[in-house]
Amino acid sequence: MKRTPHLLAIQSHVVFGHAGNSAAVFPMQRVGVNVWPLNTVQFSNHTQYGQWAGEVLAPAQIPALVEGISNIGELGHCDAVLSGYLGSAEQGRAILAGVERIKAVNPKALYLCDPVMGHAEKGCIVPAEVSTFLLEEAVARADILCPNQLELDSFCGRRAESLEDCVGMARGLLARGPRVVLVKHLNYPGRDADAFEMLLVTREESWHLRRPLLAFPRQPVGVGDLTSGLFLARLLLGDSDVQAFEFAAAAVHEVLLETQACASYELQLVRAQDRIAHPRVRFEAQRIPQV
């Protein structure tokens, strides 16, 4: 029997609703990956409600928890690390130290960095020092980088002007360390207003994917966390980059269909769980010719 992959997920947790690990852990488990959640913050709810309670994990707890896993002989079984929302830059540096420790005992382990930089207009609050850390330190250490358009623009210091420009910007990030850049949500001038667009760029190829843009009174939170988690999970299960890209897009769309049907602000992960594992739809990624 093939061994079940193990993944250390280091990001936020909310008691109510779905964001960070609360959006990603169950779907990753549902598709067949053992997840070890390490929560960078524990909040009552996500910050886009405008109020919340809870606290940020002390940075020293991250290496202590990694050390605890090592002490029971399990650290070498970790196949990947996923990092997302950070409460401080110190947390980020502790995560990088943990990634280094894991790669020392399992050189094949992957590190996916979901570089959450926040969006003040949407109520997503991230300390400025975290954005600086992501820009200056994290990108060079990641095997896989999963920005949205805002974060891609921030990494590159300018706004994208076209799809081709987005590809070029992603290729610039590849030159800084990652082997894969997945842009979870494109928002460039002239894009299709009725579609949700995504981009996958590797050193060899680039792929563009469109799925229908579903209407919500308020867009659900946690979609990016769900996307990054499912993409990494499917890679660990043996998918190619493109297969994992297409699967993640289809599974997320299934969740959003269920969320829309329930007129919910929170992702309906439990109701959609069978469709997460077995999406009914498929969105084919289109290869972008190299220029």
PDB file of C-alpha atoms in Angstrom:
ATOM      1  CA  MET A   1       0.000   0.000   0.000  1.00  0.00           C
ATOM      2  CA  LYS A   2       1.300   3.435  -0.948  1.00  0.00           C
ATOM      3  CA  ARG A   3       2.142   5.598   2.072  1.00  0.00           C
ATOM      4  CA  THR A   4      -0.266   8.441   2.833  1.00  0.00           C
ATOM      5  CA  PRO A   5       1.534  11.806   2.487  1.00  0.00           C
ATOM      6  CA  HIS A   6       2.060  14.010   5.549  1.00  0.00           C
ATOM      7  CA  LEU A   7       1.898  17.799   5.429  1.00  0.00           C
ATOM      8  CA  LEU A   8       2.679  20.435   8.083  1.00  0.00           C
ATOM      9  CA  ALA A   9       0.238  23.359   7.638  1.00  0.00           C
ATOM     10  CA  ILE A  10       1.371  26.538   9.421  1.00  0.00           C
ATOM     11  CA  GLN A  11      -1.198  29.316   9.124  1.00  0.00           C
ATOM     12  CA  SER A  12      -4.119  30.977  10.888  1.00  0.00           C
ATOM     13  CA  HIS A  13      -7.050  29.238  12.552  1.00  0.00           C
ATOM     14  CA  VAL A  14     -10.530  30.571  13.255  1.00  0.00           C
ATOM     15  CA  VAL A  15     -12.888  28.965  15.740  1.00  0.00           C
ATOM     16  CA  PHE A  16     -15.970  29.976  13.745  1.00  0.00           C
ATOM     17  CA  GLY A  17     -16.015  29.775   9.973  1.00  0.00           C
ATOM     18  CA  HIS A  18     -13.308  29.012   7.459  1.00  0.00           C
ATOM     19  CA  ALA A  19     -10.009  30.799   6.845  1.00  0.00           C
ATOM     20  CA  GLY A  20      -6.411  29.627   6.916  1.00  0.00           C
ATOM     21  CA  ASN A  21      -6.138  26.145   8.374  1.00  0.00           C
ATOM     22  CA  SER A  22      -9.882  26.196   9.044  1.00  0.00           C
ATOM     23  CA  ALA A  23     -10.392  26.412   5.269  1.00  0.00           C
ATOM     24  CA  ALA A  24      -7.607  24.096   4.145  1.00  0.00           C
ATOM     25  CA  VAL A  25      -7.088  21.258   6.636  1.00  0.00           C
ATOM     26  CA  PHE A  26     -10.343  19.347   6.192  1.00  0.00           C
ATOM     27  CA  PRO A  27     -10.296  19.523   2.355  1.00  0.00           C
ATOM     28  CA  MET A  28      -6.672  18.328   2.284  1.00  0.00           C
ATOM     29  CA  GLN A  29      -7.608  15.447   4.579  1.00  0.00           C
ATOM     30  CA  ARG A  30     -10.678  14.705   2.458  1.00  0.00           C
ATOM     31  CA  VAL A  31      -8.577  14.184  -0.665  1.00  0.00           C
ATOM     32  CA  GLY A  32      -6.201  11.850   1.165  1.00  0.00           C
ATOM     33  CA  VAL A  33      -3.380  13.742   2.920  1.00  0.00           C
ATOM     34  CA  ASN A  34      -2.508  13.568   6.617  1.00  0.00           C
ATOM     35  CA  VAL A  35      -2.311  17.171   7.847  1.00  0.00           C
ATOM     36  CA  TRP A  36      -0.449  18.410  10.908  1.00  0.00           C
ATOM     37  CA  PRO A  37      -2.018  21.823  11.683  1.00  0.00           C
ATOM     38  CA  LEU A  38       0.132  24.422  13.439  1.00  0.00           C
ATOM     39  CA  ASN A  39      -1.874  27.608  13.967  1.00  0.00           C
ATOM     40  CA  THR A  40      -0.046  30.939  13.745  1.00  0.00           C
ATOM     41  CA  VAL A  41      -3.047  32.715  15.278  1.00  0.00           C
ATOM     42  CA  GLN A  42      -6.233  31.540  16.909  1.00  0.00           C
ATOM     43  CA  PHE A  43      -9.063  34.005  16.343  1.00  0.00           C
ATOM     44  CA  SER A  44     -12.753  33.718  17.056  1.00  0.00           C
ATOM     45  CA  ASN A  45     -13.503  34.469  13.387  1.00  0.00           C
ATOM     46  CA  HIS A  46     -11.735  35.936  10.367  1.00  0.00           C
ATOM     47  CA  THR A  47     -10.859  39.614  10.411  1.00  0.00           C
ATOM     48  CA  GLN A  48     -13.203  40.656   7.606  1.00  0.00           C
ATOM     49  CA  TYR A  49     -16.079  40.635  10.075  1.00  0.00           C
ATOM     50  CA  GLY A  50     -14.460  43.785  11.461  1.00  0.00           C
ATOM     51  CA  GLN A  51     -14.112  42.432  14.987  1.00  0.00           C
ATOM     52  CA  TRP A  52     -12.562  39.343  16.476  1.00  0.00           C
ATOM     53  CA  ALA A  53     -11.011  37.904  19.631  1.00  0.00           C
ATOM     54  CA  GLY A  54      -7.946  35.738  20.087  1.00  0.00           C
ATOM     55  CA  GLU A  55      -4.196  35.892  20.014  1.00  0.00           C
ATOM     56  CA  VAL A  56      -1.060  35.371  17.959  1.00  0.00           C
ATOM     57  CA  LEU A  57       1.112  32.336  18.663  1.00  0.00           C
ATOM     58  CA  ALA A  58       4.459  33.218  20.261  1.00  0.00           C
ATOM     59  CA  PRO A  59       7.132  32.711  17.554  1.00  0.00           C
ATOM     60  CA  ALA A  60       9.226  30.516  19.876  1.00  0.00           C
ATOM     61  CA  GLN A  61       6.397  27.976  19.921  1.00  0.00           C
ATOM     62  CA  ILE A  62       6.927  27.115  16.234  1.00  0.00           C
ATOM     63  CA  PRO A  63      10.436  25.626  16.599  1.00  0.00           C
ATOM     64  CA  ALA A  64       9.390  24.081  19.915  1.00  0.00           C
ATOM     65  CA  LEU A  65       6.497  22.251  18.256  1.00  0.00           C
ATOM     66  CA  VAL A  66       8.688  21.164  15.330  1.00  0.00           C
ATOM     67  CA  GLU A  67      11.227  19.890  17.853  1.00  0.00           C
ATOM     68  CA  GLY A  68       8.479  17.956  19.625  1.00  0.00           C
ATOM     69  CA  ILE A  69       7.600  16.186  16.376  1.00  0.00           C
ATOM     70  CA  SER A  70      11.281  15.416  15.845  1.00  0.00           C
ATOM     71  CA  ASN A  71      11.604  13.991  19.364  1.00  0.00           C
ATOM     72  CA  ILE A  72       9.022  11.303  18.612  1.00  0.00           C
ATOM     73  CA  GLY A  73      10.776  10.364  15.370  1.00  0.00           C
ATOM     74  CA  GLU A  74       8.143  11.671  12.952  1.00  0.00           C
ATOM     75  CA  LEU A  75       9.756  14.760  11.411  1.00  0.00           C
ATOM     76  CA  GLY A  76      11.375  12.787   8.585  1.00  0.00           C
ATOM     77  CA  HIS A  77       7.898  11.656   7.477  1.00  0.00           C
ATOM     78  CA  CYS A  78       6.873  15.238   6.682  1.00  0.00           C
ATOM     79  CA  ASP A  79       6.521  15.547   2.904  1.00  0.00           C
ATOM     80  CA  ALA A  80       5.672  19.240   2.706  1.00  0.00           C
ATOM     81  CA  VAL A  81       5.223  22.470   4.626  1.00  0.00           C
ATOM     82  CA  LEU A  82       2.513  24.974   3.799  1.00  0.00           C
ATOM     83  CA  SER A  83       2.662  28.457   5.299  1.00  0.00           C
ATOM     84  CA  GLY A  84      -0.042  31.101   5.068  1.00  0.00           C
ATOM     85  CA  TYR A  85      -1.228  33.950   7.288  1.00  0.00           C
ATOM     86  CA  LEU A  86       1.494  35.157   9.670  1.00  0.00           C
ATOM     87  CA  GLY A  87       0.936  37.177  12.817  1.00  0.00           C
ATOM     88  CA  SER A  88       4.492  38.546  12.796  1.00  0.00           C
ATOM     89  CA  ALA A  89       7.730  38.498  10.805  1.00  0.00           C
ATOM     90  CA  GLU A  90       9.333  36.553  13.662  1.00  0.00           C
ATOM     91  CA  GLN A  91       6.838  33.780  13.034  1.00  0.00           C
ATOM     92  CA  GLY A  92       7.909  33.739   9.407  1.00  0.00           C
ATOM     93  CA  ARG A  93      11.576  33.356  10.294  1.00  0.00           C
ATOM     94  CA  ALA A  94      10.683  30.552  12.696  1.00  0.00           C
ATOM     95  CA  ILE A  95       8.816  28.823   9.860  1.00  0.00           C
ATOM     96  CA  LEU A  96      11.819  29.103   7.538  1.00  0.00           C
ATOM     97  CA  ALA A  97      13.980  27.549  10.250  1.00  0.00           C
ATOM     98  CA  GLY A  98      11.431  24.734  10.532  1.00  0.00           C
ATOM     99  CA  VAL A  99      11.464  24.200   6.771  1.00  0.00           C
ATOM    100  CA  GLU A 100      15.247  23.972   6.845  1.00  0.00           C
ATOM    101  CA  ARG A 101      15.072  21.461   9.680  1.00  0.00           C
ATOM    102  CA  ILE A 102      12.563  19.302   7.792  1.00  0.00           C
ATOM    103  CA  LYS A 103      14.499  19.427   4.542  1.00  0.00           C
ATOM    104  CA  ALA A 104      17.606  18.290   6.434  1.00  0.00           C
ATOM    105  CA  VAL A 105      15.879  15.012   7.340  1.00  0.00           C
ATOM    106  CA  ASN A 106      13.751  14.781   4.170  1.00  0.00           C
ATOM    107  CA  PRO A 107      15.435  16.582   1.244  1.00  0.00           C
ATOM    108  CA  LYS A 108      12.430  15.833  -1.001  1.00  0.00           C
ATOM    109  CA  ALA A 109      10.044  17.808   1.218  1.00  0.00           C
ATOM    110  CA  LEU A 110       8.318  20.744  -0.511  1.00  0.00           C
ATOM    111  CA  TYR A 111       7.706  24.202   0.884  1.00  0.00           C
ATOM    112  CA  LEU A 112       4.648  26.073  -0.395  1.00  0.00           C
ATOM    113  CA  CYS A 113       4.447  29.711   0.673  1.00  0.00           C
ATOM    114  CA  ASP A 114       1.037  31.366   0.425  1.00  0.00           C
ATOM    115  CA  PRO A 115       2.219  34.970   0.882  1.00  0.00           C
ATOM    116  CA  VAL A 116      -0.759  36.585   2.625  1.00  0.00           C
ATOM    117  CA  MET A 117      -0.090  40.331   2.564  1.00  0.00           C
ATOM    118  CA  GLY A 118      -3.537  41.501   3.527  1.00  0.00           C
ATOM    119  CA  HIS A 119      -6.000  43.845   1.900  1.00  0.00           C
ATOM    120  CA  ALA A 120      -7.046  46.804   4.025  1.00  0.00           C
ATOM    121  CA  GLU A 121     -10.103  47.588   1.878  1.00  0.00           C
ATOM    122  CA  LYS A 122     -11.436  44.062   2.476  1.00  0.00           C
ATOM    123  CA  GLY A 123     -10.586  44.066   6.171  1.00  0.00           C
ATOM    124  CA  CYS A 124      -7.749  41.548   5.884  1.00  0.00           C
ATOM    125  CA  ILE A 125      -5.212  42.846   8.399  1.00  0.00           C
ATOM    126  CA  VAL A 126      -1.541  41.848   8.143  1.00  0.00           C
ATOM    127  CA  PRO A 127       1.317  43.663   9.920  1.00  0.00           C
ATOM    128  CA  ALA A 128       3.558  45.658   7.554  1.00  0.00           C
ATOM    129  CA  GLU A 129       6.621  43.770   8.798  1.00  0.00           C
ATOM    130  CA  VAL A 130       5.083  40.537   7.473  1.00  0.00           C
ATOM    131  CA  SER A 131       4.841  41.918   3.953  1.00  0.00           C
ATOM    132  CA  THR A 132       8.483  42.997   4.140  1.00  0.00           C
ATOM    133  CA  PHE A 133       9.514  39.547   5.361  1.00  0.00           C
ATOM    134  CA  LEU A 134       7.631  37.849   2.521  1.00  0.00           C
ATOM    135  CA  LEU A 135       9.149  40.141  -0.087  1.00  0.00           C
ATOM    136  CA  GLU A 136      12.711  40.042   1.187  1.00  0.00           C
ATOM    137  CA  GLU A 137      13.109  36.589   2.749  1.00  0.00           C
ATOM    138  CA  ALA A 138      10.387  34.042   2.073  1.00  0.00           C
ATOM    139  CA  VAL A 139      10.217  34.061  -1.729  1.00  0.00           C
ATOM    140  CA  ALA A 140      13.807  32.827  -2.121  1.00  0.00           C
ATOM    141  CA  ARG A 141      13.146  29.837   0.162  1.00  0.00           C
ATOM    142  CA  ALA A 142       9.867  28.640  -1.320  1.00  0.00           C
ATOM    143  CA  ASP A 143       9.584  25.761  -3.770  1.00  0.00           C
ATOM    144  CA  ILE A 144       6.055  26.874  -4.642  1.00  0.00           C
ATOM    145  CA  LEU A 145       4.739  30.425  -4.330  1.00  0.00           C
ATOM    146  CA  CYS A 146       0.980  31.094  -4.438  1.00  0.00           C
ATOM    147  CA  PRO A 147       0.265  34.836  -4.611  1.00  0.00           C
ATOM    148  CA  ASN A 148      -2.930  36.529  -5.713  1.00  0.00           C
ATOM    149  CA  GLN A 149      -2.756  39.507  -8.079  1.00  0.00           C
ATOM    150  CA  LEU A 150      -2.206  42.026  -5.300  1.00  0.00           C
ATOM    151  CA  GLU A 151       0.672  39.981  -3.924  1.00  0.00           C
ATOM    152  CA  LEU A 152       2.180  39.372  -7.363  1.00  0.00           C
ATOM    153  CA  ASP A 153       2.141  43.116  -7.974  1.00  0.00           C
ATOM    154  CA  SER A 154       3.716  43.729  -4.557  1.00  0.00           C
ATOM    155  CA  PHE A 155       6.518  41.246  -5.207  1.00  0.00           C
ATOM    156  CA  CYS A 156       7.282  42.918  -8.528  1.00  0.00           C
ATOM    157  CA  GLY A 157       6.810  46.530  -7.410  1.00  0.00           C
ATOM    158  CA  ARG A 158       4.279  47.444 -10.096  1.00  0.00           C
ATOM    159  CA  ARG A 159       0.835  46.625 -11.433  1.00  0.00           C
ATOM    160  CA  ALA A 160       0.414  44.080 -14.189  1.00  0.00           C
ATOM    161  CA  GLU A 161      -0.858  45.448 -17.501  1.00  0.00           C
ATOM    162  CA  SER A 162      -1.936  42.224 -19.253  1.00  0.00           C
ATOM    163  CA  LEU A 163      -1.977  38.447 -18.997  1.00  0.00           C
ATOM    164  CA  GLU A 164       1.378  38.319 -20.765  1.00  0.00           C
ATOM    165  CA  ASP A 165       2.708  40.810 -18.238  1.00  0.00           C
ATOM    166  CA  CYS A 166       1.513  38.577 -15.392  1.00  0.00           C
ATOM    167  CA  VAL A 167       3.403  35.658 -16.948  1.00  0.00           C
ATOM    168  CA  GLY A 168       6.550  37.758 -17.178  1.00  0.00           C
ATOM    169  CA  MET A 169       6.213  38.899 -13.570  1.00  0.00           C
ATOM    170  CA  ALA A 170       5.756  35.312 -12.406  1.00  0.00           C
ATOM    171  CA  ARG A 171       8.834  34.270 -14.379  1.00  0.00           C
ATOM    172  CA  GLY A 172      10.736  37.000 -12.591  1.00  0.00           C
ATOM    173  CA  LEU A 173       9.754  35.408  -9.287  1.00  0.00           C
ATOM    174  CA  LEU A 174      10.959  32.003 -10.502  1.00  0.00           C
ATOM    175  CA  ALA A 175      14.384  33.539 -10.996  1.00  0.00           C
ATOM    176  CA  ARG A 176      14.403  34.359  -7.277  1.00  0.00           C
ATOM    177  CA  GLY A 177      14.004  30.772  -6.095  1.00  0.00           C
ATOM    178  CA  PRO A 178      10.640  29.002  -6.510  1.00  0.00           C
ATOM    179  CA  ARG A 179      10.136  26.275  -9.109  1.00  0.00           C
ATOM    180  CA  VAL A 180       6.394  27.005  -9.440  1.00  0.00           C
ATOM    181  CA  VAL A 181       4.319  30.177  -9.186  1.00  0.00           C
ATOM    182  CA  LEU A 182       0.551  29.744  -8.951  1.00  0.00           C
ATOM    183  CA  VAL A 183      -1.351  33.034  -9.175  1.00  0.00           C
ATOM    184  CA  LYS A 184      -4.620  32.126  -7.461  1.00  0.00           C
ATOM    185  CA  HIS A 185      -6.653  35.051  -8.793  1.00  0.00           C
ATOM    186  CA  LEU A 186      -5.753  37.233 -11.767  1.00  0.00           C
ATOM    187  CA  ASN A 187      -7.007  40.813 -11.984  1.00  0.00           C
ATOM    188  CA  TYR A 188      -5.333  42.596 -14.880  1.00  0.00           C
ATOM    189  CA  PRO A 189      -6.704  45.237 -17.289  1.00  0.00           C
ATOM    190  CA  GLY A 190      -8.837  43.742 -20.049  1.00  0.00           C
ATOM    191  CA  ARG A 191      -9.496  40.409 -18.375  1.00  0.00           C
ATOM    192  CA  ASP A 192     -12.813  38.607 -18.898  1.00  0.00           C
ATOM    193  CA  ALA A 193     -15.213  40.217 -16.403  1.00  0.00           C
ATOM    194  CA  ASP A 194     -17.385  37.088 -16.231  1.00  0.00           C
ATOM    195  CA  ALA A 195     -14.548  34.677 -15.459  1.00  0.00           C
ATOM    196  CA  PHE A 196     -12.336  33.845 -12.523  1.00  0.00           C
ATOM    197  CA  GLU A 197      -8.841  33.485 -13.966  1.00  0.00           C
ATOM    198  CA  MET A 198      -5.762  31.724 -12.616  1.00  0.00           C
ATOM    199  CA  LEU A 199      -2.187  31.294 -13.811  1.00  0.00           C
ATOM    200  CA  LEU A 200       0.402  28.533 -13.353  1.00  0.00           C
ATOM    201  CA  VAL A 201       4.001  29.239 -14.329  1.00  0.00           C
ATOM    202  CA  THR A 202       6.939  26.844 -14.143  1.00  0.00           C
ATOM    203  CA  ARG A 203      10.429  27.185 -15.573  1.00  0.00           C
ATOM    204  CA  GLU A 204       9.335  25.226 -18.648  1.00  0.00           C
ATOM    205  CA  GLU A 205       5.698  26.198 -19.256  1.00  0.00           C
ATOM    206  CA  SER A 206       2.849  28.597 -18.452  1.00  0.00           C
ATOM    207  CA  TRP A 207      -0.838  27.693 -18.137  1.00  0.00           C
ATOM    208  CA  HIS A 208      -3.946  29.865 -17.964  1.00  0.00           C
ATOM    209  CA  LEU A 209      -7.295  28.688 -16.568  1.00  0.00           C
ATOM    210  CA  ARG A 210     -10.751  30.227 -16.528  1.00  0.00           C
ATOM    211  CA  ARG A 211     -13.779  29.171 -14.513  1.00  0.00           C
ATOM    212  CA  PRO A 212     -17.130  30.959 -14.088  1.00  0.00           C
ATOM    213  CA  LEU A 213     -17.126  33.899 -11.683  1.00  0.00           C
ATOM    214  CA  LEU A 214     -19.944  33.261  -9.215  1.00  0.00           C
ATOM    215  CA  ALA A 215     -21.850  36.188  -7.705  1.00  0.00           C
ATOM    216  CA  PHE A 216     -22.044  36.699  -3.936  1.00  0.00           C
ATOM    217  CA  PRO A 217     -23.321  39.645  -1.861  1.00  0.00           C
ATOM    218  CA  ARG A 218     -19.991  39.346  -0.009  1.00  0.00           C
ATOM    219  CA  GLN A 219     -17.228  37.201  -1.467  1.00  0.00           C
ATOM    220  CA  PRO A 220     -16.441  34.272   0.881  1.00  0.00           C
ATOM    221  CA  VAL A 221     -13.124  34.323   2.715  1.00  0.00           C
ATOM    222  CA  GLY A 222     -10.659  31.432   2.593  1.00  0.00           C
ATOM    223  CA  VAL A 223     -10.875  30.642  -1.127  1.00  0.00           C
ATOM    224  CA  GLY A 224      -7.161  31.263  -1.610  1.00  0.00           C
ATOM    225  CA  ASP A 225      -6.267  29.136   1.419  1.00  0.00           C
ATOM    226  CA  LEU A 226      -8.434  26.338   0.042  1.00  0.00           C
ATOM    227  CA  THR A 227      -6.817  26.639  -3.405  1.00  0.00           C
ATOM    228  CA  SER A 228      -3.230  26.504  -2.119  1.00  0.00           C
ATOM    229  CA  GLY A 229      -3.985  23.570   0.161  1.00  0.00           C
ATOM    230  CA  LEU A 230      -5.667  21.470  -2.499  1.00  0.00           C
ATOM    231  CA  PHE A 231      -2.948  22.240  -5.058  1.00  0.00           C
ATOM    232  CA  LEU A 232      -0.221  21.063  -2.676  1.00  0.00           C
ATOM    233  CA  ALA A 233      -2.215  18.042  -1.528  1.00  0.00           C
ATOM    234  CA  ARG A 234      -2.723  16.830  -5.076  1.00  0.00           C
ATOM    235  CA  LEU A 235       0.983  17.264  -5.847  1.00  0.00           C
ATOM    236  CA  LEU A 236       1.799  15.059  -2.868  1.00  0.00           C
ATOM    237  CA  LEU A 237      -0.681  12.480  -4.160  1.00  0.00           C
ATOM    238  CA  GLY A 238       1.193  12.263  -7.457  1.00  0.00           C
ATOM    239  CA  ASP A 239      -0.461  14.804  -9.768  1.00  0.00           C
ATOM    240  CA  SER A 240       1.614  16.815 -12.200  1.00  0.00           C
ATOM    241  CA  ASP A 241       1.667  20.596 -11.697  1.00  0.00           C
ATOM    242  CA  VAL A 242      -1.049  21.048 -14.341  1.00  0.00           C
ATOM    243  CA  GLN A 243      -3.209  18.223 -13.030  1.00  0.00           C
ATOM    244  CA  ALA A 244      -3.073  19.644  -9.512  1.00  0.00           C
ATOM    245  CA  PHE A 245      -3.870  23.112 -10.903  1.00  0.00           C
ATOM    246  CA  GLU A 246      -6.957  21.843 -12.742  1.00  0.00           C
ATOM    247  CA  PHE A 247      -8.112  19.740  -9.796  1.00  0.00           C
ATOM    248  CA  ALA A 248      -7.830  22.625  -7.337  1.00  0.00           C
ATOM    249  CA  ALA A 249      -9.812  24.934  -9.631  1.00  0.00           C
ATOM    250  CA  ALA A 250     -12.585  22.361 -10.066  1.00  0.00           C
ATOM    251  CA  ALA A 251     -12.822  21.438  -6.371  1.00  0.00           C
ATOM    252  CA  VAL A 252     -12.897  25.075  -5.264  1.00  0.00           C
ATOM    253  CA  HIS A 253     -15.625  25.788  -7.810  1.00  0.00           C
ATOM    254  CA  GLU A 254     -17.697  22.949  -6.326  1.00  0.00           C
ATOM    255  CA  VAL A 255     -17.342  24.479  -2.852  1.00  0.00           C
ATOM    256  CA  LEU A 256     -18.382  27.878  -4.159  1.00  0.00           C
ATOM    257  CA  LEU A 257     -21.434  26.424  -5.931  1.00  0.00           C
ATOM    258  CA  GLU A 258     -22.587  24.878  -2.643  1.00  0.00           C
ATOM    259  CA  THR A 259     -21.814  28.093  -0.761  1.00  0.00           C
ATOM    260  CA  GLN A 260     -23.827  30.119  -3.251  1.00  0.00           C
ATOM    261  CA  ALA A 261     -26.750  27.670  -3.098  1.00  0.00           C
ATOM    262  CA  CYS A 262     -26.828  28.054   0.687  1.00  0.00           C
ATOM    263  CA  ALA A 263     -26.625  31.873   0.457  1.00  0.00           C
ATOM    264  CA  SER A 264     -23.729  31.638   2.914  1.00  0.00           C
ATOM    265  CA  TYR A 265     -20.848  34.008   3.646  1.00  0.00           C
ATOM    266  CA  GLU A 266     -18.789  31.078   4.992  1.00  0.00           C
ATOM    267  CA  LEU A 267     -17.486  28.326   2.714  1.00  0.00           C
ATOM    268  CA  GLN A 268     -19.676  25.224   2.840  1.00  0.00           C
ATOM    269  CA  LEU A 269     -16.845  22.706   3.095  1.00  0.00           C
ATOM    270  CA  VAL A 270     -18.727  19.965   4.902  1.00  0.00           C
ATOM    271  CA  ARG A 271     -21.712  20.054   2.563  1.00  0.00           C
ATOM    272  CA  ALA A 272     -19.386  20.009  -0.466  1.00  0.00           C
ATOM    273  CA  GLN A 273     -16.960  17.394   0.841  1.00  0.00           C
ATOM    274  CA  ASP A 274     -17.791  14.649  -1.680  1.00  0.00           C
ATOM    275  CA  ARG A 275     -17.427  17.120  -4.540  1.00  0.00           C
ATOM    276  CA  ILE A 276     -14.104  18.306  -3.163  1.00  0.00           C
ATOM    277  CA  ALA A 277     -12.826  14.758  -3.471  1.00  0.00           C
ATOM    278  CA  HIS A 278     -14.625  14.075  -6.769  1.00  0.00           C
ATOM    279  CA  PRO A 279     -15.384  17.298  -8.682  1.00  0.00           C
ATOM    280  CA  ARG A 280     -18.134  16.980 -11.262  1.00  0.00           C
ATOM    281  CA  VAL A 281     -16.659  19.633 -13.515  1.00  0.00           C
ATOM    282  CA  ARG A 282     -13.268  20.068 -15.132  1.00  0.00           C
ATOM    283  CA  PHE A 283     -11.685  23.282 -16.277  1.00  0.00           C
ATOM    284  CA  GLU A 284      -8.917  22.659 -18.772  1.00  0.00           C
ATOM    285  CA  ALA A 285      -5.830  24.812 -18.407  1.00  0.00           C
ATOM    286  CA  GLN A 286      -4.644  26.348 -21.652  1.00  0.00           C
ATOM    287  CA  ARG A 287      -0.929  26.344 -22.370  1.00  0.00           C
ATOM    288  CA  ILE A 288       0.474  29.800 -23.087  1.00  0.00           C
ATOM    289  CA  PRO A 289       3.081  29.694 -25.884  1.00  0.00           C
ATOM    290  CA  GLN A 290       6.534  30.795 -24.855  1.00  0.00           C
ATOM    291  CA  VAL A 291       7.529  34.131 -26.323  1.00  0.00           C
TER     292      VAL A 291
END
